[in-house]
Coordinates of C-alpha atoms in Angstrom, one line a residue:
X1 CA 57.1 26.7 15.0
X2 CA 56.7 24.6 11.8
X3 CA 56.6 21.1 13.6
X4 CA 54.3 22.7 15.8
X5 CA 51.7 24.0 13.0
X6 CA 52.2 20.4 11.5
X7 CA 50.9 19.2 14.7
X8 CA 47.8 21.2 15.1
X9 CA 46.9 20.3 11.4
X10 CA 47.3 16.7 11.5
X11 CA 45.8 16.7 14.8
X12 CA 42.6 18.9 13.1
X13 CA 42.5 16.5 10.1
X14 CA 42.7 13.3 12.5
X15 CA 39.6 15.2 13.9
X16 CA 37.9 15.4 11.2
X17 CA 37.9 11.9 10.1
X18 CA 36.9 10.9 13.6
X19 CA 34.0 13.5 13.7
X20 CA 32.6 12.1 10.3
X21 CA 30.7 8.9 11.8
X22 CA 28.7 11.2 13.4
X23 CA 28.2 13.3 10.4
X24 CA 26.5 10.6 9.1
X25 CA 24.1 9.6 11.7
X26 CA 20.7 10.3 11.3
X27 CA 19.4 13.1 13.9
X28 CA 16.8 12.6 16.7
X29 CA 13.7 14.0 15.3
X30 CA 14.4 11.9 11.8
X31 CA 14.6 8.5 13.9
X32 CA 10.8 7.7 14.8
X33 CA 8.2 6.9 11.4
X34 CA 4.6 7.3 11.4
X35 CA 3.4 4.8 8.9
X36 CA -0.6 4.7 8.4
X37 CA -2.1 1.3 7.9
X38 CA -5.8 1.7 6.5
X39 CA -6.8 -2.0 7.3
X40 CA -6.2 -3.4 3.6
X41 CA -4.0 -6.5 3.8
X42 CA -1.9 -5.4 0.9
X43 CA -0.8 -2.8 3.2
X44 CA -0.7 -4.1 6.4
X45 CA 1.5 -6.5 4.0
X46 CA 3.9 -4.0 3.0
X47 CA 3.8 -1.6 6.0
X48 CA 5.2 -4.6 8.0
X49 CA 8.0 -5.3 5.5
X50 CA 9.1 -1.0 5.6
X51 CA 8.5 -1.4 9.7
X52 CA 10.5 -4.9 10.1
X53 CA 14.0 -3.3 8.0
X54 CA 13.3 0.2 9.3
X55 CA 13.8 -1.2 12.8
X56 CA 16.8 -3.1 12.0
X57 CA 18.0 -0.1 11.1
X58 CA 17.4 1.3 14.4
X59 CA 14.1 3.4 14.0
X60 CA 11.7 3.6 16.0
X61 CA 8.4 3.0 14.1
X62 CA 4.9 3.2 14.7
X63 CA 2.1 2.1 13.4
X64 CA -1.2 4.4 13.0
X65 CA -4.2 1.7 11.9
X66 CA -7.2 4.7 10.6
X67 CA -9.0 5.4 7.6
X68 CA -7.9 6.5 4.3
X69 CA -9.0 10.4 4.8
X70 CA -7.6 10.9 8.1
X71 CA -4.7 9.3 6.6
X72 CA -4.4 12.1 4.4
X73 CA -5.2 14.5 6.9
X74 CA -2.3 12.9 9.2
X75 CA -0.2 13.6 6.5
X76 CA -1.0 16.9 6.0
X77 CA -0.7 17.9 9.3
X78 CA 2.3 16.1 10.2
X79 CA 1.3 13.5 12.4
X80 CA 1.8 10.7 10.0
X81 CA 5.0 10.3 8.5
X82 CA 4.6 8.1 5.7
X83 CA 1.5 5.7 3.8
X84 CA 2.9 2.8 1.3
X85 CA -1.1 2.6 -0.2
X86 CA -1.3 5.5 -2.7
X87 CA -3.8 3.9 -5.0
X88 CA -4.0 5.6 -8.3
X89 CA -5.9 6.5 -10.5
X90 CA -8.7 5.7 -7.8
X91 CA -7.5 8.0 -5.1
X92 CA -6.8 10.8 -7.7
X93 CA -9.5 12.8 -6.6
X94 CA -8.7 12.5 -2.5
X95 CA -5.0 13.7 -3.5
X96 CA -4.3 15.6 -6.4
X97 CA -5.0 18.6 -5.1
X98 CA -3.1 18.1 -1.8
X99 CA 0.1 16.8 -4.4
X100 CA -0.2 20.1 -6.1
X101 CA -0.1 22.5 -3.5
X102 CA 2.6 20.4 -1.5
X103 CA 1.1 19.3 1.7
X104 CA 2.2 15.6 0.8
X105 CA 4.6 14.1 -1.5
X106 CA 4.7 11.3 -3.6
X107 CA 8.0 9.4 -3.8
X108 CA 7.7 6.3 -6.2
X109 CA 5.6 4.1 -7.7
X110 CA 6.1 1.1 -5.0
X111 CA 3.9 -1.7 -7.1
X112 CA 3.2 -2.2 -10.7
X113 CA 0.7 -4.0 -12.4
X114 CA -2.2 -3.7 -9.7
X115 CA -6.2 -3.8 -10.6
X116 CA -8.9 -2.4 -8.6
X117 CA -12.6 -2.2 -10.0
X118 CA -15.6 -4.1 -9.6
X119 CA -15.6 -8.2 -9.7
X120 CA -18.1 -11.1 -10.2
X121 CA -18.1 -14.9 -10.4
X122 CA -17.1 -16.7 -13.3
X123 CA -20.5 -18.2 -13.3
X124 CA -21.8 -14.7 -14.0
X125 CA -19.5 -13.7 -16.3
X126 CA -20.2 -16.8 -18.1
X127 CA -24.0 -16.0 -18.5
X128 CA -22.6 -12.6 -19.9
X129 CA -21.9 -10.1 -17.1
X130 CA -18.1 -9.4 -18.2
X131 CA -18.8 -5.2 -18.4
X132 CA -20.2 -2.3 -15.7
X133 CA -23.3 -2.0 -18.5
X134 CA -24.2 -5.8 -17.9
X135 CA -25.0 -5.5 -14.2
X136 CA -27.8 -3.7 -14.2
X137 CA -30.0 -6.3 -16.5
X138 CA -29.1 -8.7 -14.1
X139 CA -30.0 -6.6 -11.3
X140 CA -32.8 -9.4 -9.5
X141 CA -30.2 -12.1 -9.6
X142 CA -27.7 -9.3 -8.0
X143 CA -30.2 -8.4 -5.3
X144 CA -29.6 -4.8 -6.6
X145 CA -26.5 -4.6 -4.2
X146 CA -22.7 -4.0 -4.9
X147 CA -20.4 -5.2 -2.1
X148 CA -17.5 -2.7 -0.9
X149 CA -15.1 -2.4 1.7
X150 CA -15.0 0.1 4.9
X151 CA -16.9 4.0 4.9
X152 CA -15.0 6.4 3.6
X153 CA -13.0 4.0 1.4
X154 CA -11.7 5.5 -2.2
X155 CA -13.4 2.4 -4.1
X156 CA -16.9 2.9 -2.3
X157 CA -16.6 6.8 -3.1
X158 CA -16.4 5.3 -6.6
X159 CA -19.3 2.9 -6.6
X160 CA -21.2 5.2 -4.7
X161 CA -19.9 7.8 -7.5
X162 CA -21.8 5.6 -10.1
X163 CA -24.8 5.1 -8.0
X164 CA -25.0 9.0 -8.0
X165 CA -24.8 9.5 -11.4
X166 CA -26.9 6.4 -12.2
X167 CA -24.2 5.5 -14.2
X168 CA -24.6 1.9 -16.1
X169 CA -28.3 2.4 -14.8
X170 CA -27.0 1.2 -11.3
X171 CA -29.4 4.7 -10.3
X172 CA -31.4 2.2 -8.0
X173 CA -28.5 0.1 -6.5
X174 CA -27.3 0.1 -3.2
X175 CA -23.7 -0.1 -2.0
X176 CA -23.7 -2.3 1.1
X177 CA -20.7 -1.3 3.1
X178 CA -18.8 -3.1 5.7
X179 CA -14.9 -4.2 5.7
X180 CA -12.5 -6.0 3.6
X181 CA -13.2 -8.9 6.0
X182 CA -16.7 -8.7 5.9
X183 CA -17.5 -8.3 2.2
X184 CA -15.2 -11.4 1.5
X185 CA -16.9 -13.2 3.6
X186 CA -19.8 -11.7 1.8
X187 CA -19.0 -13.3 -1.5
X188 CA -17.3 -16.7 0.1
X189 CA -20.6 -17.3 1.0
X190 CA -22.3 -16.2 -2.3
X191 CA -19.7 -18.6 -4.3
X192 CA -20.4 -21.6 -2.1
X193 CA -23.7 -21.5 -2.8
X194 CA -23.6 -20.3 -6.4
X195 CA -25.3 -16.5 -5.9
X196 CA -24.4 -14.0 -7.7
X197 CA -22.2 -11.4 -6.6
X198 CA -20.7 -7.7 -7.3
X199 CA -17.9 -6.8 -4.9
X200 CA -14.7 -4.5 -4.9
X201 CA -11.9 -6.6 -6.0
X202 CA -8.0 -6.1 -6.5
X203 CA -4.8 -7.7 -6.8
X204 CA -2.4 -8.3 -5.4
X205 CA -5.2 -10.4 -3.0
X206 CA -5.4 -14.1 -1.9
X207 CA -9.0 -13.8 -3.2
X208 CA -7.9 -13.9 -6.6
X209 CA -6.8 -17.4 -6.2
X210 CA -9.6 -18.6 -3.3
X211 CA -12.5 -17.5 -6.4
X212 CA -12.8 -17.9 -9.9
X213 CA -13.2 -14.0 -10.6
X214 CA -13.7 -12.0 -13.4
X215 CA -13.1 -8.4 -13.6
X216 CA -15.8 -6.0 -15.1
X217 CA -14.8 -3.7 -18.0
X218 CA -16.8 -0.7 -18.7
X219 CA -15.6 1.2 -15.7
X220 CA -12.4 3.7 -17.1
X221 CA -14.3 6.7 -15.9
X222 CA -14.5 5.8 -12.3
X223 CA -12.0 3.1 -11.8
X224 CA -8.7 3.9 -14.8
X225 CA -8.4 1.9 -17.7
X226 CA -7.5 -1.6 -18.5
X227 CA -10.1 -3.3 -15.8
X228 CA -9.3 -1.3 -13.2
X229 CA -5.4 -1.1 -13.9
X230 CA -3.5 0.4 -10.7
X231 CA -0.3 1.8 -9.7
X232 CA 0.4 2.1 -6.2
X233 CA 2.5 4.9 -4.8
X234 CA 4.3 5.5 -1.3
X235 CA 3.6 8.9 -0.1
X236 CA 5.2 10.8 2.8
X237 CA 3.9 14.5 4.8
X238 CA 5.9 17.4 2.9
X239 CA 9.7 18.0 3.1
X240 CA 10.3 14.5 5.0
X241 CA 12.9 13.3 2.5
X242 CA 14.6 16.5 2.7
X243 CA 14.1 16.6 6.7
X244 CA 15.7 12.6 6.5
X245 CA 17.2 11.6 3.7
X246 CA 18.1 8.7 4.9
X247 CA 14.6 7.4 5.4
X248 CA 13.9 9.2 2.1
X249 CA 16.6 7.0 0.3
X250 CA 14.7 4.0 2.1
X251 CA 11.5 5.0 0.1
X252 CA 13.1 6.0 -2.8
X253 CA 14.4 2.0 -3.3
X254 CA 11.8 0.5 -1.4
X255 CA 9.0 -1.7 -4.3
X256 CA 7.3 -4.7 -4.3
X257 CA 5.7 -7.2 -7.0
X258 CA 2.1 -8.9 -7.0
X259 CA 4.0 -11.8 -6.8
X260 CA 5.3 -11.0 -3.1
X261 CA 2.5 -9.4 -1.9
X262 CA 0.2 -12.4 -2.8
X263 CA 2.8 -14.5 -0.7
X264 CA 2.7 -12.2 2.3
X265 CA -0.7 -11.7 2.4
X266 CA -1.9 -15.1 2.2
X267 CA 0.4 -15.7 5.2
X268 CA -1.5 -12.7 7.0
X269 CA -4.7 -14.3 6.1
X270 CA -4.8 -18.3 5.8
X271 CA -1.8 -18.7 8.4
X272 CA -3.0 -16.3 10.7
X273 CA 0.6 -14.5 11.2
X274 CA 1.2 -11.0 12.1
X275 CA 2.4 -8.6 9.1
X276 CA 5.9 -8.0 11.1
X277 CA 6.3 -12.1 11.4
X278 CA 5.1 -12.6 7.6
X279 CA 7.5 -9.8 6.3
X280 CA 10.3 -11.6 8.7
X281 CA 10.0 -15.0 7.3
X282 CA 9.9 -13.6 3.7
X283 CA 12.9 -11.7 4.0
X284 CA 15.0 -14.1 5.2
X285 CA 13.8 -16.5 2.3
X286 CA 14.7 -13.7 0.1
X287 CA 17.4 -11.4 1.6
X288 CA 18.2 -10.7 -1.8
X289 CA 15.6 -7.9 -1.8
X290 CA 17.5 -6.1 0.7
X291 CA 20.8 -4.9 -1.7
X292 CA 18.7 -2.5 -3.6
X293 CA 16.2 -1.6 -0.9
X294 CA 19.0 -0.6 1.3
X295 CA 21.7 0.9 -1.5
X296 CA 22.8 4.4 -0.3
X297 CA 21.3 3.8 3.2
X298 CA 22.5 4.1 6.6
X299 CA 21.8 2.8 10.1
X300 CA 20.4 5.4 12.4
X301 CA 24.2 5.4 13.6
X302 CA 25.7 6.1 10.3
X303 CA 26.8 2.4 9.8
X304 CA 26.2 0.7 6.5
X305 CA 22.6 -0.4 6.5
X306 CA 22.9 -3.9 4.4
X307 CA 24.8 -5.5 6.8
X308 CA 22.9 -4.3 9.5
X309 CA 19.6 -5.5 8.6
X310 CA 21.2 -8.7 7.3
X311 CA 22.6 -9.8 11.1
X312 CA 19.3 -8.7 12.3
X313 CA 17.5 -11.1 10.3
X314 CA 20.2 -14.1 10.7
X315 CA 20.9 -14.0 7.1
X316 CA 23.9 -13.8 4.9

């Protein structure tokens, strides 16, 4: 009886070890990501760098292009997975309360040293509009307009926040909405013909090399400190990294620098190339990237995920 028990337990341990592949494999309802894109380049940018290694991985990953709030509410309700465009401390007020009673989650600061506030011209600045109280002494040559991005948008909450309050005496301003798109194209105009100009600006952006821009002070109430100084987070619906943890280990490595988001999107915008073929062509340049994005992480098949995403790029 004794060779016999042997048997059975070498034949349960042999077992074992061959069941433990699929231990690790991620589990159906954890392999397709909702990512929201809000129609910002920075994060069409990075969405199509999380989107281009999430598929080598084997995911299946869609992406939601909608507005900031119903990002949110996607979020909350499950319908969108994750959002790599967490803006702080100008989204504070959209979030904090859904952060505090748990119906989202914020993983990790994904990009340091970002500014959001209000920009003019250098030519502006230079004839003494460097702060929010400067604007409004200037208002003729300003056409008593400020510039911002899409309805609905955090940053033209803000402005229109100021407006409201009369804030900086901007009481009798208007904020002229449109798109990221069309306000740039708003002030590409005003620069090549030497008007003056109050937009929404940030960086990372290619506009901060296409314009000689200044960025206002005077705006820590509305905007956060230090001209607008930003920190973007990624931030999933609730329980998603304890649902996947794979995917959550993804998010947990996955950052960027201005420095590679510049590059991306100025490919995105002056090349004309899709974020999935700009994130492509970066990666490969800089596979490097991928060891710590990918430490601890797995193909949807439980194989090591480095090597993976590395022979689906063509890189070493």
């Amino acid at each position: 009886m004794t060779p016999i028990r042997t048997t059975l337990a070498g034949a349960a341990a042999l077992g074992a070890m061959a069941a433990t592949p699929a231990l690790a494999e991620v589990s159906e309802s954890c392999r397709s990501v909702s990512l929201a894109e809000v129609g910002w380049t920075d994060i069409q940018a990075t969405t199509g760098v999380a989107t281009t290694v999430l598929d080598a991985l084997g995911y299946s990953t869609d992406v939601n292009v909608t507005s900031v709030p119903i990002t949110f509410v996607g979020l909350e309700q499950g319908d969108i997975d994750v959002f790599l465009g967490l803006w702080m401390p100008s989204m504070a007020g959209m979030v904090t309360e859904r952060l505090e009673n748990g119906s989202v989650e914020q993983i990790r600061a994904n990009l340091q040293g970002a500014k959001y506030t209000l920009v003019v011209p250098q030519y502006a600045a230079d004839a003494g509009v460097t702060d929010m109280a400067d604007l409004d002494a200037h208002k003729d040559k300003f056409g008593g307009k400020i510039y911002g991005i899409e309805s609905g948008n955090d940053g033209n909450l803000l402005i229109q926040d100021m407006i409201d309050a009369d804030a900086f005496g901007l009481g009798d301003w208007d904020l002229v909405e449109s798109s990221e798109a069309g306000m740039l194209l708003q002030a590409a105009g005003a620069f090549e013909s030497g008007e003056w100009i109050a937009f929404l600006g940030w960086a990372p952006h290619p506009m901060n090399t296409k314009m000689d821009l200044v960025y206002l002070t005077g705006g820590d109430d509305y905007f956060g400190p230090n001209q607008g100084g930003a920190t973007v987070y990624t931030l999933t619906r609730a329980g998603l990294s304890e649902d996947c943890p794979n995917l959550g280990s993804f998010l947990n490595n996955l950052e960027f620098s201005v420095e590679m988001e510049n590059i991306l999107m100025a490919a995105i915008l002056d090349h004309g190339e899709s974020a999935g073929s700009a994130a492509t062509k970066f990666l490969k340049a800089n596979p490097g990237l991928l060891d710590a994005w990918l430490d601890g992480v797995t193909t949807v098949e439980g194989e090591p995920g480095l090597p993976a995403v590395k022979a689906e790029l063509g890189v070493e």
